[in-house]
Coordinates of C-alpha atoms in Angstrom, one line a residue:
M87 CA 9.7 13.6 -5.4
S88 CA 10.4 17.1 -4.3
Q89 CA 8.0 19.9 -5.2
T90 CA 9.3 22.5 -7.6
N91 CA 7.9 25.7 -9.1
G92 CA 5.0 24.8 -11.4
T93 CA 4.6 21.3 -9.8
P94 CA 1.2 20.8 -8.1
P95 CA 1.3 20.0 -4.4
P96 CA 1.1 16.3 -3.6
L97 CA -2.1 14.7 -2.6
L98 CA -0.4 12.9 0.3
A99 CA 2.8 14.1 2.0
V100 CA 4.8 12.3 4.7
N101 CA 7.3 14.8 6.1
N102 CA 10.3 13.6 8.2
V103 CA 8.2 11.2 10.3
E104 CA 9.5 9.4 13.3
V105 CA 7.5 6.6 14.9
I106 CA 8.1 5.1 18.3
Y107 CA 6.3 2.0 19.8
D108 CA 5.7 1.5 23.5
H109 CA 7.4 4.9 24.1
V110 CA 10.9 3.4 23.6
I111 CA 11.3 1.5 20.3
L112 CA 12.2 3.7 17.4
V113 CA 10.8 2.2 14.2
L114 CA 10.7 4.9 11.6
K115 CA 13.5 7.4 11.4
G116 CA 12.8 10.6 9.4
V117 CA 10.7 9.0 6.7
S118 CA 9.5 11.4 3.9
L119 CA 7.5 10.5 0.8
R120 CA 5.0 12.0 -1.6
V121 CA 2.0 10.6 -3.5
P122 CA 0.7 12.8 -6.3
E123 CA -3.0 13.2 -7.3
E124 CA -4.0 10.1 -9.3
G125 CA -0.5 8.6 -8.9
I126 CA 0.8 5.1 -8.0
V127 CA 3.8 5.1 -5.7
A128 CA 5.6 2.0 -4.5
L129 CA 7.2 1.6 -1.1
L130 CA 9.7 -1.2 -1.5
G131 CA 11.8 -3.1 1.0
A132 CA 12.3 -6.4 2.8
N133 CA 10.2 -7.7 5.6
G134 CA 10.7 -5.6 8.7
A135 CA 11.9 -2.5 6.7
G136 CA 9.1 -0.3 8.1
K137 CA 6.7 -0.3 5.2
S138 CA 3.6 -1.5 7.2
T139 CA 4.4 1.0 10.0
T140 CA 4.6 3.8 7.5
L141 CA 1.1 2.9 6.1
K142 CA -0.4 2.6 9.6
A143 CA 1.1 6.0 10.5
I144 CA -0.8 7.4 7.6
S145 CA -4.1 5.6 8.2
G146 CA -4.1 6.2 11.9
L147 CA -4.0 2.5 12.8
L148 CA -0.7 2.9 14.5
R149 CA -2.2 3.8 17.8
T150 CA -4.1 0.5 18.0
E151 CA -0.6 -1.1 18.2
R152 CA 0.8 1.3 20.8
G153 CA 2.7 3.2 18.2
E154 CA 2.9 7.0 17.9
V155 CA 4.1 9.6 15.4
T156 CA 6.5 11.6 17.6
K157 CA 8.1 13.8 15.0
G158 CA 7.1 15.1 11.6
T159 CA 3.7 15.5 9.9
I160 CA 1.4 13.6 7.5
E161 CA -0.7 15.8 5.3
L162 CA -3.6 15.2 2.9
R163 CA -3.9 18.1 0.5
G164 CA -1.9 20.2 2.9
E165 CA -4.1 19.4 5.9
P166 CA -2.5 17.4 8.8
I167 CA -4.1 14.0 9.5
H168 CA -1.6 12.3 11.7
R169 CA -3.5 13.2 14.9
H170 CA -6.9 12.0 13.7
N171 CA -8.4 8.7 14.6
P172 CA -8.7 6.0 11.9
S173 CA -12.4 6.6 11.1
E174 CA -11.8 10.3 10.5
V175 CA -8.9 9.5 8.3
V176 CA -11.2 7.3 6.2
R177 CA -13.8 10.1 6.0
R178 CA -11.1 12.4 4.7
G179 CA -10.4 9.8 1.9
V180 CA -7.5 7.6 3.0
V181 CA -8.2 3.9 3.3
Q182 CA -5.8 1.1 4.1
V183 CA -6.0 -2.5 2.8
M184 CA -4.2 -4.4 5.5
E185 CA -1.5 -7.0 5.0
G186 CA -2.9 -10.6 5.2
R187 CA -6.3 -10.0 3.6
H188 CA -8.2 -9.1 6.7
V189 CA -11.9 -9.7 6.2
F190 CA -14.8 -10.4 8.5
E191 CA -14.9 -14.1 8.1
H192 CA -18.3 -14.6 9.7
L193 CA -20.0 -12.1 7.4
S194 CA -20.9 -12.7 3.8
V195 CA -19.0 -11.2 0.9
E196 CA -21.6 -8.6 0.3
E197 CA -21.9 -7.7 4.0
N198 CA -18.1 -7.2 4.1
L199 CA -18.4 -4.8 1.1
L200 CA -21.2 -2.9 2.8
T201 CA -19.0 -2.3 5.9
G202 CA -16.7 -0.3 3.6
A203 CA -19.4 2.2 3.2
Y204 CA -20.1 2.7 6.9
T205 CA -19.0 6.3 6.8
R206 CA -21.4 7.1 4.1
G207 CA -24.7 5.7 5.4
S208 CA -27.0 3.8 3.1
G209 CA -29.2 4.4 0.1
R210 CA -29.2 4.1 -3.7
A211 CA -25.6 5.4 -4.1
V212 CA -24.3 2.6 -1.9
K213 CA -26.2 0.0 -4.0
D214 CA -24.7 1.5 -7.1
D215 CA -21.3 1.3 -5.6
L216 CA -21.8 -2.4 -4.9
E217 CA -22.5 -3.1 -8.5
R218 CA -19.4 -1.0 -9.5
V219 CA -17.2 -3.2 -7.2
Y220 CA -18.7 -6.3 -8.7
A221 CA -17.9 -5.0 -12.1
Y222 CA -14.2 -4.8 -11.1
F223 CA -14.3 -8.1 -9.3
P224 CA -16.6 -10.4 -11.2
R225 CA -15.3 -13.4 -9.2
L226 CA -17.2 -12.0 -6.2
V227 CA -20.6 -11.9 -7.8
D228 CA -21.3 -15.6 -7.4
R229 CA -19.8 -15.5 -3.9
R230 CA -21.8 -12.5 -2.6
G231 CA -23.8 -14.6 -0.2
V232 CA -20.9 -16.9 0.9
S233 CA -19.2 -16.3 4.3
A234 CA -15.9 -14.5 3.6
G235 CA -14.0 -17.1 5.6
Y236 CA -14.9 -19.8 3.0
I237 CA -13.6 -18.0 -0.1
S238 CA -10.1 -18.4 -1.6
G239 CA -7.1 -16.2 -0.6
G240 CA -7.2 -14.4 -3.9
E241 CA -10.9 -13.7 -3.6
Q242 CA -10.3 -12.4 0.0
Q243 CA -7.7 -10.0 -1.4
M244 CA -10.2 -8.8 -4.0
L245 CA -12.8 -8.4 -1.3
A246 CA -10.5 -6.4 0.9
I247 CA -9.7 -4.0 -2.0
G248 CA -13.4 -3.8 -3.0
R249 CA -14.4 -3.0 0.5
A250 CA -11.8 -0.1 0.5
L251 CA -13.2 1.1 -2.8
M252 CA -16.7 1.3 -1.2
A253 CA -15.4 4.2 1.0
H254 CA -14.7 6.4 -2.1
P255 CA -11.0 6.8 -1.2
R256 CA -8.8 9.5 -2.6
V257 CA -5.8 7.4 -1.6
M258 CA -5.7 3.7 -1.1
L259 CA -2.8 2.2 1.0
L260 CA -2.1 -1.4 -0.1
D261 CA 0.0 -3.4 2.2
E262 CA 1.7 -6.4 0.5
P263 CA -1.2 -7.2 -1.9
S264 CA 0.8 -10.0 -3.5
M265 CA 1.6 -11.9 -0.3
G266 CA 0.8 -15.6 -0.4
L267 CA -0.9 -15.5 -3.8
A268 CA 0.0 -17.5 -6.9
P269 CA 1.7 -15.5 -9.7
M270 CA -1.4 -15.5 -12.0
L271 CA -3.6 -14.1 -9.2
V272 CA -1.0 -11.5 -8.3
A273 CA -1.0 -10.4 -12.0
E274 CA -4.8 -10.2 -12.0
I275 CA -5.0 -8.2 -8.8
Y276 CA -2.3 -5.7 -10.0
E277 CA -4.2 -5.3 -13.3
I278 CA -7.3 -4.4 -11.3
V279 CA -5.2 -2.0 -9.2
A280 CA -4.0 -0.3 -12.3
R281 CA -7.6 -0.1 -13.6
L282 CA -8.9 1.5 -10.4
N283 CA -6.2 4.1 -10.6
R284 CA -6.9 4.8 -14.2
E285 CA -10.7 4.7 -14.2
E286 CA -11.6 5.8 -10.6
K287 CA -8.7 8.2 -10.3
V288 CA -7.7 6.7 -6.9
A289 CA -4.1 7.4 -5.9
M290 CA -2.2 4.3 -4.6
L291 CA 0.6 3.8 -2.2
L292 CA 1.8 0.1 -2.6
A293 CA 4.0 -1.4 0.2
E294 CA 5.6 -4.4 -1.5
Q295 CA 8.4 -6.9 -1.2
N296 CA 7.5 -8.0 -4.8
A297 CA 9.4 -5.1 -6.4
A298 CA 9.2 -6.4 -9.9
M299 CA 5.4 -6.5 -9.8
A300 CA 5.1 -3.1 -8.0
L301 CA 7.4 -1.4 -10.6
R302 CA 5.1 -2.5 -13.4
V303 CA 2.4 -0.2 -12.3
A304 CA 4.1 2.5 -10.1
Q305 CA 5.4 5.7 -11.6
Y306 CA 7.7 6.4 -8.6
A307 CA 9.2 4.3 -5.9
Y308 CA 10.9 4.6 -2.5
V309 CA 13.1 2.0 -1.0
M310 CA 13.1 1.4 2.7
E311 CA 15.5 -0.3 5.0
N312 CA 15.7 -0.3 8.8
G313 CA 13.0 2.3 9.1
R314 CA 14.6 4.8 6.7
V315 CA 14.0 5.7 3.1
V316 CA 17.4 4.9 1.5
L317 CA 16.6 5.5 -2.2
D318 CA 13.9 7.0 -4.3
G319 CA 13.3 7.8 -8.0
D320 CA 11.0 7.3 -10.9
R321 CA 10.2 3.8 -12.2
G322 CA 13.0 3.8 -14.8
T323 CA 15.6 5.1 -12.4
I324 CA 14.7 2.5 -9.7
S325 CA 14.3 -0.4 -12.2
E326 CA 17.8 0.2 -13.7
N327 CA 19.6 0.8 -10.4
E328 CA 22.2 -2.0 -10.1
D329 CA 21.6 -2.3 -6.3
I330 CA 17.9 -2.7 -6.8
K331 CA 18.4 -5.3 -9.5
E332 CA 20.7 -7.3 -7.3
F333 CA 19.1 -6.9 -3.8
Y334 CA 15.4 -6.6 -4.6
L335 CA 14.9 -7.9 -8.1
G336 CA 17.4 -10.8 -7.7
L337 CA 19.4 -10.0 -10.8
S338 CA 23.2 -9.6 -11.1
G339 CA 24.8 -6.9 -13.2
V340 CA 24.9 -9.3 -16.2
G341 CA 21.2 -10.0 -16.0
Q342 CA 21.4 -13.4 -14.3
R343 CA 19.1 -14.2 -11.4
R344 CA 21.0 -14.7 -8.2
S345 CA 20.1 -17.3 -5.6
Y346 CA 17.8 -16.3 -2.8
R347 CA 20.5 -16.9 -0.2
D348 CA 22.9 -14.6 -2.1
V349 CA 20.3 -11.9 -2.3
K350 CA 19.5 -12.2 1.3
S351 CA 23.1 -12.0 2.4
Y352 CA 23.3 -8.4 1.0
R353 CA 27.1 -8.3 1.7
R354 CA 26.4 -4.8 3.0
R355 CA 27.9 -3.1 0.0
K356 CA 24.9 -1.1 -1.1
R357 CA 26.1 2.1 -2.6
W358 CA 23.3 4.1 -0.7
L359 CA 24.8 3.0 2.6
S360 CA 28.4 3.7 1.7

């Protein structure tokens, strides 16, 4: 998604970023991507491709895992953010929803939501935001006083997204929001993600293995493998790419779904690696 004359600058820009863990392990190798204002961008790839590391590099959480951005820059509206601590990144409008539905299990649903507004203090506006979150996630209304550890996995994912919304993000980073959920719940959560983007004007960067679901809502996608971006394009281009169909959507060139084992074997004939 290169910027051309007449094209507005991106909201979020990752520019040729390299990430190293423990000073020796090279994980990301020259990753670049763009998220436009009010856009939805998918970051696709298999487990271990580098998607979560990319999101943590953006949110500042990388340093909690002994990782470091050693080359390149990460910019929000042209201002570098990759040297800021996570709380400052949140204040600037970038919030990550972690993989695995991380919630404070001992706190109630409502207390979890209120932690999302910690950078904003308290007051009437926060109470209004609570009601706004409950409007998007009506399942949480009856659970507001229940400890978060006792609600379902789908409700925990809704809670994690709702907590992020309480911070008034410009960009929401969603790490594998479909993981471990039944297909109906995945569809419901993605419908809410699309609504948040449309109604709240929140830009989204979705890291997903579930390429088919991500491409339903994303306007643009990047494909990662082994810490690199190996392919990018708009939704139509990515969806119709034969390699994407075969290796990520599980479809052969004649439209038949291949077995999981066949897809996982890859046969290392991807055109982007030739």
